[in-house]
């Protein structure tokens, strides 16, 4: 029995002289040949794209987003070759089922890990080098009647300027930097109902994801006090005190969405509660930031069908959007001589800078210019 098991194990990966040289341990099957061809074709395609990008400047807009596929696709093809090899050599149904289960588990793990890495890649790059790789974010179409041009704005995330120093140490032994992260919240205020004169003091702030209740207490006939009760603890803060005795100020409403009107037990005074959207701020390390909490840097390139960037075109400047800022609308100005100026519109906030594109001028090292812009940003940080 032992001798038979040893011979079976040795035959499992016995070289097949009839198979193609690449992965010669693989049985001679059509699927094996197809996988080997796909492997070679993918690697040739990746090399060609890189060579064309370096020589002509024509680069896929999602070049950096797809970069992890250079590792994932070959790894999955190699895994498939190994699985097929084992599946063809194992004769028992139980062995084949076991191989299929293990292969499915490894495949799911690889896809999950890769998708997580792709989602976290910008944040990991920001934490390590200060900025993320460029990714297509905004597509603009310019047409002045004389010529048309498609433009892609490439977004890079960057570390926010605002931070506080925490108590814990980072990997370098320095105090860890903590950056502001906003959480959606509700801001409550109150006034006398129907414009009744009163003095209103304070406000209540409650995180939107908390379980809460705004309670009312009348200490006396002329005083109303609102206060929150919320779970978890610390998810709400503040209070509102309304005083009707003495001089007061009449107000139609407190701004925001009307919630409810409350009247004291004697029916002499009423108060109205209002709610509007707001936020609270928590300071966290860079790995816990959301994308909205990061600064954004935009560079732009003319493109072919919004898919291929003309990266050798002369482009100057960048647009910076502060955390939680907005870059909408975006203006394009024709400067003449096929020169375009891109800058934030009046509705934008937290956005500054401009980008000038010289459509008929080229530079030799435009990719290095983009890297230089990132390096300058790191120096500022």
Short mmCIF file of C-alpha atoms in Angstrom, two decimals:
data_model
loop_
_atom_site.label_atom_id
_atom_site.label_comp_id
_atom_site.label_asym_id
_atom_site.label_seq_id
_atom_site.Cartn_x
_atom_site.Cartn_y
_atom_site.Cartn_z
CA UNK A 1 0.00 0.00 0.00
CA UNK A 2 2.81 2.40 0.89
CA UNK A 3 4.62 1.60 -2.36
CA UNK A 4 1.42 2.22 -4.34
CA UNK A 5 0.83 5.62 -2.63
CA UNK A 6 4.40 6.66 -3.34
CA UNK A 7 4.10 5.76 -7.03
CA UNK A 8 0.76 7.58 -7.26
CA UNK A 9 2.21 10.73 -5.71
CA UNK A 10 5.21 10.69 -8.03
CA UNK A 11 3.00 10.21 -11.08
CA UNK A 12 0.78 13.10 -10.06
CA UNK A 13 3.33 15.67 -11.25
CA UNK A 14 5.18 13.53 -13.77
CA UNK A 15 6.42 15.57 -16.73
CA UNK A 16 4.31 15.19 -19.86
CA UNK A 17 6.60 15.27 -22.89
CA UNK A 18 3.66 15.90 -25.22
CA UNK A 19 2.64 19.11 -23.46
CA UNK A 20 3.84 22.61 -24.35
CA UNK A 21 7.19 23.57 -22.75
CA UNK A 22 5.54 26.16 -20.51
CA UNK A 23 4.07 24.35 -17.47
CA UNK A 24 5.10 20.99 -18.97
CA UNK A 25 3.81 19.21 -15.87
CA UNK A 26 0.34 20.17 -17.07
CA UNK A 27 -1.59 17.50 -19.01
CA UNK A 28 -2.05 18.12 -22.70
CA UNK A 29 -5.54 19.65 -22.70
CA UNK A 30 -7.21 22.42 -24.67
CA UNK A 31 -7.99 24.42 -21.56
CA UNK A 32 -4.36 24.22 -20.47
CA UNK A 33 -3.21 25.52 -23.84
CA UNK A 34 -5.79 28.31 -23.72
CA UNK A 35 -4.66 29.37 -20.24
CA UNK A 36 -1.01 29.44 -21.30
CA UNK A 37 -1.90 31.52 -24.35
CA UNK A 38 -3.93 33.92 -22.20
CA UNK A 39 -1.01 34.25 -19.78
CA UNK A 40 1.43 35.14 -22.56
CA UNK A 41 -1.07 37.42 -24.32
CA UNK A 42 -1.78 39.36 -21.12
CA UNK A 43 1.89 39.87 -20.34
CA UNK A 44 2.59 40.99 -23.93
CA UNK A 45 -0.37 43.41 -23.73
CA UNK A 46 0.90 44.89 -20.45
CA UNK A 47 4.38 45.35 -21.94
CA UNK A 48 3.00 46.94 -25.12
CA UNK A 49 0.81 49.39 -23.18
CA UNK A 50 3.79 50.44 -21.05
CA UNK A 51 6.09 50.85 -24.06
CA UNK A 52 3.49 52.86 -26.01
CA UNK A 53 2.85 55.07 -22.98
CA UNK A 54 6.56 55.78 -22.54
CA UNK A 55 7.22 56.48 -26.21
CA UNK A 56 4.07 58.32 -27.36
CA UNK A 57 2.47 59.51 -24.12
CA UNK A 58 -0.83 57.81 -25.06
CA UNK A 59 -1.88 56.19 -21.80
CA UNK A 60 -5.16 54.56 -20.66
CA UNK A 61 -6.97 56.87 -18.26
CA UNK A 62 -7.36 53.96 -15.82
CA UNK A 63 -3.72 52.88 -16.12
CA UNK A 64 -3.02 53.38 -12.41
CA UNK A 65 -6.39 51.99 -11.29
CA UNK A 66 -5.70 48.75 -13.19
CA UNK A 67 -2.12 48.39 -12.03
CA UNK A 68 -2.91 45.64 -9.51
CA UNK A 69 -4.28 43.51 -12.37
CA UNK A 70 -0.69 43.02 -13.54
CA UNK A 71 -0.23 40.84 -10.45
CA UNK A 72 -3.75 39.43 -10.09
CA UNK A 73 -4.37 38.11 -13.61
CA UNK A 74 -1.11 36.08 -13.95
CA UNK A 75 -1.59 34.70 -10.44
CA UNK A 76 -5.14 33.55 -11.24
CA UNK A 77 -4.02 31.95 -14.52
CA UNK A 78 -1.25 30.06 -12.74
CA UNK A 79 -3.78 28.95 -10.11
CA UNK A 80 -6.12 27.75 -12.86
CA UNK A 81 -3.30 25.77 -14.52
CA UNK A 82 -2.46 24.05 -11.25
CA UNK A 83 -6.13 23.26 -10.56
CA UNK A 84 -6.66 21.76 -14.02
CA UNK A 85 -3.46 19.72 -13.67
CA UNK A 86 -4.61 18.27 -10.35
CA UNK A 87 -8.15 17.75 -11.58
CA UNK A 88 -7.04 15.74 -14.62
CA UNK A 89 -4.64 13.55 -12.68
CA UNK A 90 -6.88 12.83 -9.72
CA UNK A 91 -9.18 9.94 -10.60
CA UNK A 92 -11.51 9.81 -7.61
CA UNK A 93 -14.58 12.09 -7.39
CA UNK A 94 -13.74 12.94 -3.78
CA UNK A 95 -10.29 14.19 -4.76
CA UNK A 96 -11.65 16.31 -7.58
CA UNK A 97 -14.34 17.79 -5.33
CA UNK A 98 -11.72 18.64 -2.71
CA UNK A 99 -9.53 20.36 -5.33
CA UNK A 100 -12.56 22.30 -6.59
CA UNK A 101 -13.47 23.45 -3.09
CA UNK A 102 -9.90 24.55 -2.28
CA UNK A 103 -9.59 26.32 -5.64
CA UNK A 104 -12.88 28.16 -5.10
CA UNK A 105 -11.80 29.20 -1.63
CA UNK A 106 -8.45 30.50 -2.88
CA UNK A 107 -10.17 32.31 -5.77
CA UNK A 108 -12.69 34.01 -3.48
CA UNK A 109 -9.91 34.98 -1.07
CA UNK A 110 -7.79 36.42 -3.90
CA UNK A 111 -10.67 38.42 -5.38
CA UNK A 112 -11.73 39.72 -1.95
CA UNK A 113 -8.17 40.69 -1.07
CA UNK A 114 -7.61 42.39 -4.42
CA UNK A 115 -10.87 44.34 -4.31
CA UNK A 116 -10.04 45.47 -0.77
CA UNK A 117 -6.54 46.49 -1.82
CA UNK A 118 -7.90 48.44 -4.80
CA UNK A 119 -10.43 50.22 -2.57
CA UNK A 120 -7.85 51.03 0.12
CA UNK A 121 -4.98 51.72 -2.27
CA UNK A 122 -5.54 55.52 -2.41
CA UNK A 123 -5.65 55.77 1.39
CA UNK A 124 -2.60 53.52 1.82
CA UNK A 125 -0.63 55.60 -0.70
CA UNK A 126 -1.67 58.81 1.03
CA UNK A 127 -0.53 57.43 4.38
CA UNK A 128 2.84 56.29 3.02
CA UNK A 129 3.87 58.94 0.47
CA UNK A 130 1.41 61.80 0.98
CA UNK A 131 -0.59 61.47 -2.27
CA UNK A 132 -2.37 58.72 -4.16
CA UNK A 133 -1.93 57.69 -7.79
CA UNK A 134 -3.99 59.69 -10.33
CA UNK A 135 -7.41 58.35 -11.27
CA UNK A 136 -9.95 59.69 -13.82
CA UNK A 137 -12.68 61.57 -11.99
CA UNK A 138 -14.19 64.34 -14.15
CA UNK A 139 -14.75 64.32 -17.92
CA UNK A 140 -15.26 67.59 -19.79
CA UNK A 141 -16.16 68.23 -23.43
CA UNK A 142 -15.09 71.51 -25.05
CA UNK A 143 -16.60 72.74 -28.33
CA UNK A 144 -16.22 76.33 -29.56
CA UNK A 145 -17.44 75.69 -33.09
CA UNK A 146 -13.91 75.61 -34.50
CA UNK A 147 -12.67 72.47 -32.78
CA UNK A 148 -13.73 69.92 -30.20
CA UNK A 149 -11.68 68.48 -27.37
CA UNK A 150 -12.32 65.85 -24.68
CA UNK A 151 -10.57 66.50 -21.38
CA UNK A 152 -10.13 64.20 -18.38
CA UNK A 153 -9.41 65.59 -14.91
CA UNK A 154 -7.24 63.15 -12.98
CA UNK A 155 -7.78 63.17 -9.21
CA UNK A 156 -5.09 62.51 -6.60
CA UNK A 157 -5.90 62.34 -2.90
CA UNK A 158 -3.55 64.09 -0.45
CA UNK A 159 -3.12 64.42 3.31
CA UNK A 160 -5.20 67.28 4.82
CA UNK A 161 -3.39 70.37 6.05
CA UNK A 162 -5.30 70.47 9.35
CA UNK A 163 -4.25 68.09 12.11
CA UNK A 164 -3.64 67.80 15.85
CA UNK A 165 -0.91 65.87 17.62
CA UNK A 166 -2.07 62.76 19.44
CA UNK A 167 -0.51 61.05 22.45
CA UNK A 168 0.41 57.76 20.78
CA UNK A 169 3.61 57.31 18.77
CA UNK A 170 3.84 56.41 15.10
CA UNK A 171 6.38 54.07 13.44
CA UNK A 172 9.05 56.78 13.40
CA UNK A 173 8.70 57.43 17.13
CA UNK A 174 6.99 60.80 16.66
CA UNK A 175 3.63 61.71 18.10
CA UNK A 176 0.90 60.52 15.77
CA UNK A 177 -0.90 63.12 13.69
CA UNK A 178 -4.70 63.04 13.88
CA UNK A 179 -6.89 64.49 11.14
CA UNK A 180 -10.50 65.75 11.26
CA UNK A 181 -13.22 63.33 10.19
CA UNK A 182 -16.78 64.61 9.97
CA UNK A 183 -19.87 62.66 11.01
CA UNK A 184 -23.35 63.67 9.85
CA UNK A 185 -25.39 65.22 12.64
CA UNK A 186 -28.58 67.13 13.37
CA UNK A 187 -28.58 70.60 14.90
CA UNK A 188 -31.69 71.51 16.92
CA UNK A 189 -32.80 75.01 17.87
CA UNK A 190 -36.03 76.48 19.26
CA UNK A 191 -38.00 79.75 19.35
CA UNK A 192 -41.29 80.98 20.69
CA UNK A 193 -44.21 79.60 18.68
CA UNK A 194 -46.13 81.95 16.37
CA UNK A 195 -43.50 84.69 16.80
CA UNK A 196 -43.96 85.01 20.56
CA UNK A 197 -41.14 87.09 22.10
CA UNK A 198 -38.65 85.12 24.19
CA UNK A 199 -34.96 84.63 24.90
CA UNK A 200 -33.52 81.47 23.32
CA UNK A 201 -30.16 80.18 24.49
CA UNK A 202 -28.14 77.18 23.35
CA UNK A 203 -28.57 74.41 20.80
CA UNK A 204 -28.47 70.61 20.64
CA UNK A 205 -26.17 68.60 18.36
CA UNK A 206 -26.90 64.90 17.78
CA UNK A 207 -25.02 62.45 15.53
CA UNK A 208 -27.25 61.15 12.77
CA UNK A 209 -26.33 57.50 13.43
CA UNK A 210 -27.29 57.69 17.13
CA UNK A 211 -30.48 56.50 18.76
CA UNK A 212 -31.79 59.63 20.43
CA UNK A 213 -34.76 61.51 21.86
CA UNK A 214 -35.15 65.26 22.42
CA UNK A 215 -36.92 65.75 25.73
CA UNK A 216 -38.67 68.84 27.12
CA UNK A 217 -38.98 70.08 30.68
CA UNK A 218 -40.90 73.12 31.98
CA UNK A 219 -39.14 74.17 35.25
CA UNK A 220 -41.75 76.93 35.58
CA UNK A 221 -44.49 78.53 33.52
CA UNK A 222 -42.12 80.91 31.73
CA UNK A 223 -39.16 78.59 31.11
CA UNK A 224 -38.76 75.66 28.71
CA UNK A 225 -35.69 73.43 28.59
CA UNK A 226 -34.86 70.95 25.80
CA UNK A 227 -32.19 68.30 26.41
CA UNK A 228 -31.13 65.12 24.55
CA UNK A 229 -30.88 61.50 25.59
CA UNK A 230 -28.86 59.37 23.17
CA UNK A 231 -27.10 56.03 22.72
CA UNK A 232 -24.19 55.56 22.60
CA UNK A 233 -23.07 57.94 25.32
CA UNK A 234 -21.51 61.12 23.97
CA UNK A 235 -23.47 61.02 20.70
CA UNK A 236 -25.43 64.13 21.70
CA UNK A 237 -24.53 67.35 23.46
CA UNK A 238 -25.96 70.72 24.43
CA UNK A 239 -29.31 72.03 25.62
CA UNK A 240 -31.82 74.74 24.70
CA UNK A 241 -33.38 77.06 27.26
CA UNK A 242 -36.32 79.31 26.31
CA UNK A 243 -37.32 82.14 28.72
CA UNK A 244 -40.52 84.09 28.21
CA UNK A 245 -40.24 86.36 31.26
CA UNK A 246 -38.69 89.82 30.69
CA UNK A 247 -37.60 91.27 27.37
CA UNK A 248 -37.31 88.92 24.45
CA UNK A 249 -36.90 88.77 20.72
CA UNK A 250 -39.70 87.69 18.39
CA UNK A 251 -38.71 85.26 15.63
CA UNK A 252 -40.74 83.55 12.89
CA UNK A 253 -38.61 80.40 13.01
CA UNK A 254 -35.13 79.22 13.97
CA UNK A 255 -34.13 78.03 10.51
CA UNK A 256 -34.20 74.49 9.24
CA UNK A 257 -36.98 71.94 9.24
CA UNK A 258 -39.92 72.43 11.61
CA UNK A 259 -40.24 69.49 14.04
CA UNK A 260 -43.02 70.22 16.49
CA UNK A 261 -44.66 72.84 18.73
CA UNK A 262 -44.89 72.31 22.50
CA UNK A 263 -47.21 74.13 24.95
CA UNK A 264 -46.90 74.29 28.76
CA UNK A 265 -49.56 72.74 30.97
CA UNK A 266 -51.23 76.11 31.62
CA UNK A 267 -51.45 76.90 27.92
CA UNK A 268 -49.76 80.28 28.37
CA UNK A 269 -46.60 79.76 26.27
CA UNK A 270 -45.56 77.57 23.34
CA UNK A 271 -42.20 76.79 21.78
CA UNK A 272 -41.33 75.41 18.34
CA UNK A 273 -38.42 73.02 17.74
CA UNK A 274 -36.43 73.09 14.46
CA UNK A 275 -33.86 70.73 12.97
CA UNK A 276 -31.21 71.19 10.28
CA UNK A 277 -28.30 69.14 8.94
CA UNK A 278 -24.89 69.65 10.51
CA UNK A 279 -21.85 67.59 11.50
CA UNK A 280 -19.56 66.69 14.36
CA UNK A 281 -15.77 66.38 14.10
CA UNK A 282 -13.65 63.48 15.35
CA UNK A 283 -9.85 63.44 15.06
CA UNK A 284 -8.50 60.11 13.79
CA UNK A 285 -5.33 58.71 12.22
CA UNK A 286 -4.93 58.83 8.46
CA UNK A 287 -5.97 55.17 7.97
CA UNK A 288 -9.44 55.91 9.36
CA UNK A 289 -10.18 58.88 7.10
CA UNK A 290 -12.89 58.76 4.47
CA UNK A 291 -12.24 59.95 0.92
CA UNK A 292 -14.25 63.12 1.59
CA UNK A 293 -11.93 63.93 4.49
CA UNK A 294 -8.86 63.96 2.23
CA UNK A 295 -7.61 66.83 0.14
CA UNK A 296 -7.97 66.41 -3.64
CA UNK A 297 -5.51 67.53 -6.29
CA UNK A 298 -6.58 67.64 -9.94
CA UNK A 299 -4.44 67.61 -13.06
CA UNK A 300 -5.88 67.44 -16.56
CA UNK A 301 -5.03 66.01 -19.98
CA UNK A 302 -6.70 66.05 -23.39
CA UNK A 303 -7.99 62.61 -24.27
CA UNK A 304 -9.16 60.34 -27.05
CA UNK A 305 -12.73 59.33 -26.27
CA UNK A 306 -12.14 59.98 -22.55
CA UNK A 307 -10.27 56.65 -22.47
CA UNK A 308 -6.73 57.46 -23.66
CA UNK A 309 -4.76 60.39 -22.25
CA UNK A 310 -2.42 62.48 -24.39
CA UNK A 311 0.14 62.88 -21.64
CA UNK A 312 2.82 64.56 -23.76
CA UNK A 313 0.60 67.61 -24.20
CA UNK A 314 1.91 70.66 -22.35
CA UNK A 315 -0.16 71.14 -19.20
CA UNK A 316 0.52 73.64 -16.43
CA UNK A 317 -1.01 74.13 -12.99
CA UNK A 318 -3.40 72.14 -10.83
CA UNK A 319 -6.66 72.59 -8.93
CA UNK A 320 -6.73 71.88 -5.19
CA UNK A 321 -9.95 71.05 -3.34
CA UNK A 322 -9.87 71.14 0.44
CA UNK A 323 -11.50 68.33 2.49
CA UNK A 324 -15.30 68.35 2.13
CA UNK A 325 -14.98 70.98 -0.60
CA UNK A 326 -16.74 70.96 -3.97
CA UNK A 327 -15.49 71.39 -7.53
CA UNK A 328 -18.79 72.08 -9.22
CA UNK A 329 -19.29 73.74 -11.60
CA UNK A 330 -16.03 73.77 -13.58
CA UNK A 331 -15.36 76.49 -16.14
CA UNK A 332 -13.40 76.11 -19.38
CA UNK A 333 -12.12 79.30 -20.99
CA UNK A 334 -10.76 79.54 -24.53
CA UNK A 335 -7.55 81.58 -24.29
CA UNK A 336 -6.99 81.56 -28.08
CA UNK A 337 -4.41 79.67 -30.16
CA UNK A 338 -5.92 76.36 -28.93
CA UNK A 339 -5.07 77.11 -25.33
CA UNK A 340 -7.67 76.15 -22.70
CA UNK A 341 -7.96 77.35 -19.10
CA UNK A 342 -9.83 75.21 -16.56
CA UNK A 343 -10.82 76.74 -13.21
CA UNK A 344 -13.46 76.32 -10.45
CA UNK A 345 -16.87 77.91 -11.05
CA UNK A 346 -18.63 80.28 -8.66
CA UNK A 347 -20.64 77.45 -7.12
CA UNK A 348 -17.48 75.62 -6.00
CA UNK A 349 -16.18 76.01 -2.46
CA UNK A 350 -12.84 75.10 -0.93
CA UNK A 351 -11.39 74.93 -4.46
CA UNK A 352 -8.47 76.98 -5.77
CA UNK A 353 -5.96 77.05 -8.61
CA UNK A 354 -6.27 76.57 -12.35
CA UNK A 355 -5.04 74.31 -15.17
CA UNK A 356 -3.84 75.59 -18.55
CA UNK A 357 -3.63 73.16 -21.49
CA UNK A 358 -1.63 74.01 -24.62
CA UNK A 359 -3.20 71.63 -27.15
CA UNK A 360 -0.60 72.17 -29.89
CA UNK A 361 2.48 71.99 -27.66
CA UNK A 362 4.22 68.89 -26.39
CA UNK A 363 6.82 68.13 -23.75
CA UNK A 364 9.14 65.17 -23.44
CA UNK A 365 8.65 64.23 -19.80
CA UNK A 366 5.06 65.06 -18.95
CA UNK A 367 4.77 62.00 -16.71
CA UNK A 368 7.65 63.30 -14.62
CA UNK A 369 5.84 66.63 -14.38
CA UNK A 370 2.89 64.87 -12.75
CA UNK A 371 5.30 63.16 -10.36
CA UNK A 372 6.90 66.53 -9.66
CA UNK A 373 3.51 68.02 -8.79
CA UNK A 374 2.99 65.22 -6.29
CA UNK A 375 6.45 65.75 -4.82
CA UNK A 376 5.82 69.48 -4.39
CA UNK A 377 2.64 68.68 -2.56
CA UNK A 378 4.52 66.30 -0.27
CA UNK A 379 7.09 69.00 0.47
CA UNK A 380 4.31 71.37 1.50
CA UNK A 381 2.86 68.76 3.83
#
